[in-house]
């Protein structure tokens, strides 16, 4: 029996839409009904625009009827992490300071999804300003993991991952600064891709750490992730860090690019703290690739132990600078009763930001402050160079790297209060952002308790095609992605 | 490398234009002290002769053509302003 409509893939739904067995309006109504039925428990959404979605769906059906369908995303309901602008829609970054903000324009990725005909409707819960690994830092309450509502969906793009896993959307966009697409994808049992830095425009993304942030897709399958990436990738004059690269047909690449690949296993990523069930599932994935004729080779990324510290210096420094714009003057929350304009800054920020954001602003301001800049920030940027060189050296011997995405499966809501313990959730994902590389998480098994496990594949700069093909090869031989949570 | 004990939370909060309660100051000092202690291991890395990385893929001299493009109408640009008058953002008085 085919899965429920809301659990099908873009590729499957596209075939139904093209053969007129299904309309976008029917599909969109099914997704809306599903969201209304389950989101009171999952809390993946911060807001949605039902009327707008149904209007977009009707427009899509009219295009298809006129023989003018725009491609595989036309008529497919997708959502945006609530840090990506969509004109006329709220944009909160899951923060009180932006609780009443409405975007005056579309982010480039939003405009491109709309241009591809996608029904862009829901805005997805996340950690405040994308700072966190559990979505518990949302000012509007945490999201839950659809596989076990007492557990976190991961973060910061936890709402995006939970909505895709729970059938509330067909695909979503997230943003990834230190693992914020891949870690929730792993914890919710979906595919999450962080593209190479510069492949996807950041115009219209709320800035957290500008040298690390990248937008990417969360989807049910590698094929769907390839379809969404194809729609959003490419140079944008509105983002001066966006790269002038030729964009291949990622979907066609899934079949054209064939192994066997040389796959590196970084020994530093299999140390203490790795959950045994996660370790076993990843070992089984290694065995699969070996059985496909891939050469498996142990490699070393010797500066791995410094990734976390380097990341928390660079990311908080950039965040403290980026978040200086929230001062109660031009937009966002303004405190009442301030005695002068400087007091207005202090009070508006105190009232608007949550605890994790304040902690990171303080840390970032400190590492940039006079007398400490060289010891912390400059030193971290130099260690970043070494971390990047580690990866580039490894790529002289191998085509890609294979690791767990997260050391553990989803943990319980409220279980990790200590900031340092939460920061350790990202140890396998952070190096990729520091080095600017593309990486993807895909489902590779379940724990005995039924929680999803994610496999991370790390590719070479701007070679997403190979990365997607490698992941597709695994996915074709397994059916983890066919399992859905009972909600 | 500096000691984590050097974190003067009042001074840093002032630099960050962020009012903190006494409870927040005590909690953040303790939590950030732990994070900074962890970070101190970076002092062990030999970075002599290593260039800093600001962006993973250095993109330099990105030029834009000097041509006028349509921008946001004033109403749209000001729609999120907390207070406005006569197409301008209103703020508390800054000069006596």
Coordinates of C-alpha atoms in Angstrom, one line a residue, chain A residues 175-179 181-182 192-198 212-217 429 432-441 464 467:
Chain A
X175 CA 20.0 26.8 8.0
X176 CA 23.3 25.2 9.2
X177 CA 26.0 27.1 11.1
X178 CA 27.5 24.2 13.1
X179 CA 25.2 21.3 12.2
X181 CA 20.4 21.0 9.4
X182 CA 22.3 17.7 9.7
X192 CA 19.5 17.1 5.6
X193 CA 22.0 18.7 3.3
X194 CA 24.4 21.6 4.2
X195 CA 25.8 22.9 0.9
X196 CA 29.2 24.2 0.3
X197 CA 29.6 27.7 1.8
X198 CA 28.7 30.1 -1.0
X212 CA 29.6 29.7 8.7
X213 CA 25.8 30.1 7.9
X214 CA 24.4 28.2 4.9
X215 CA 20.8 27.4 3.9
X216 CA 19.9 23.9 2.7
X217 CA 17.1 21.3 2.3
X429 CA 29.2 18.5 12.4
X432 CA 32.4 21.0 8.2
X433 CA 31.2 24.6 8.7
X434 CA 34.6 25.8 9.7
X435 CA 36.1 24.3 6.5
X436 CA 33.1 25.5 4.4
X437 CA 32.4 21.9 3.0
X438 CA 29.2 20.3 1.8
X439 CA 27.9 17.5 4.0
X440 CA 24.7 15.4 4.2
X441 CA 23.0 13.4 6.9
X464 CA 27.4 18.1 -4.1
X467 CA 27.9 13.6 -2.4

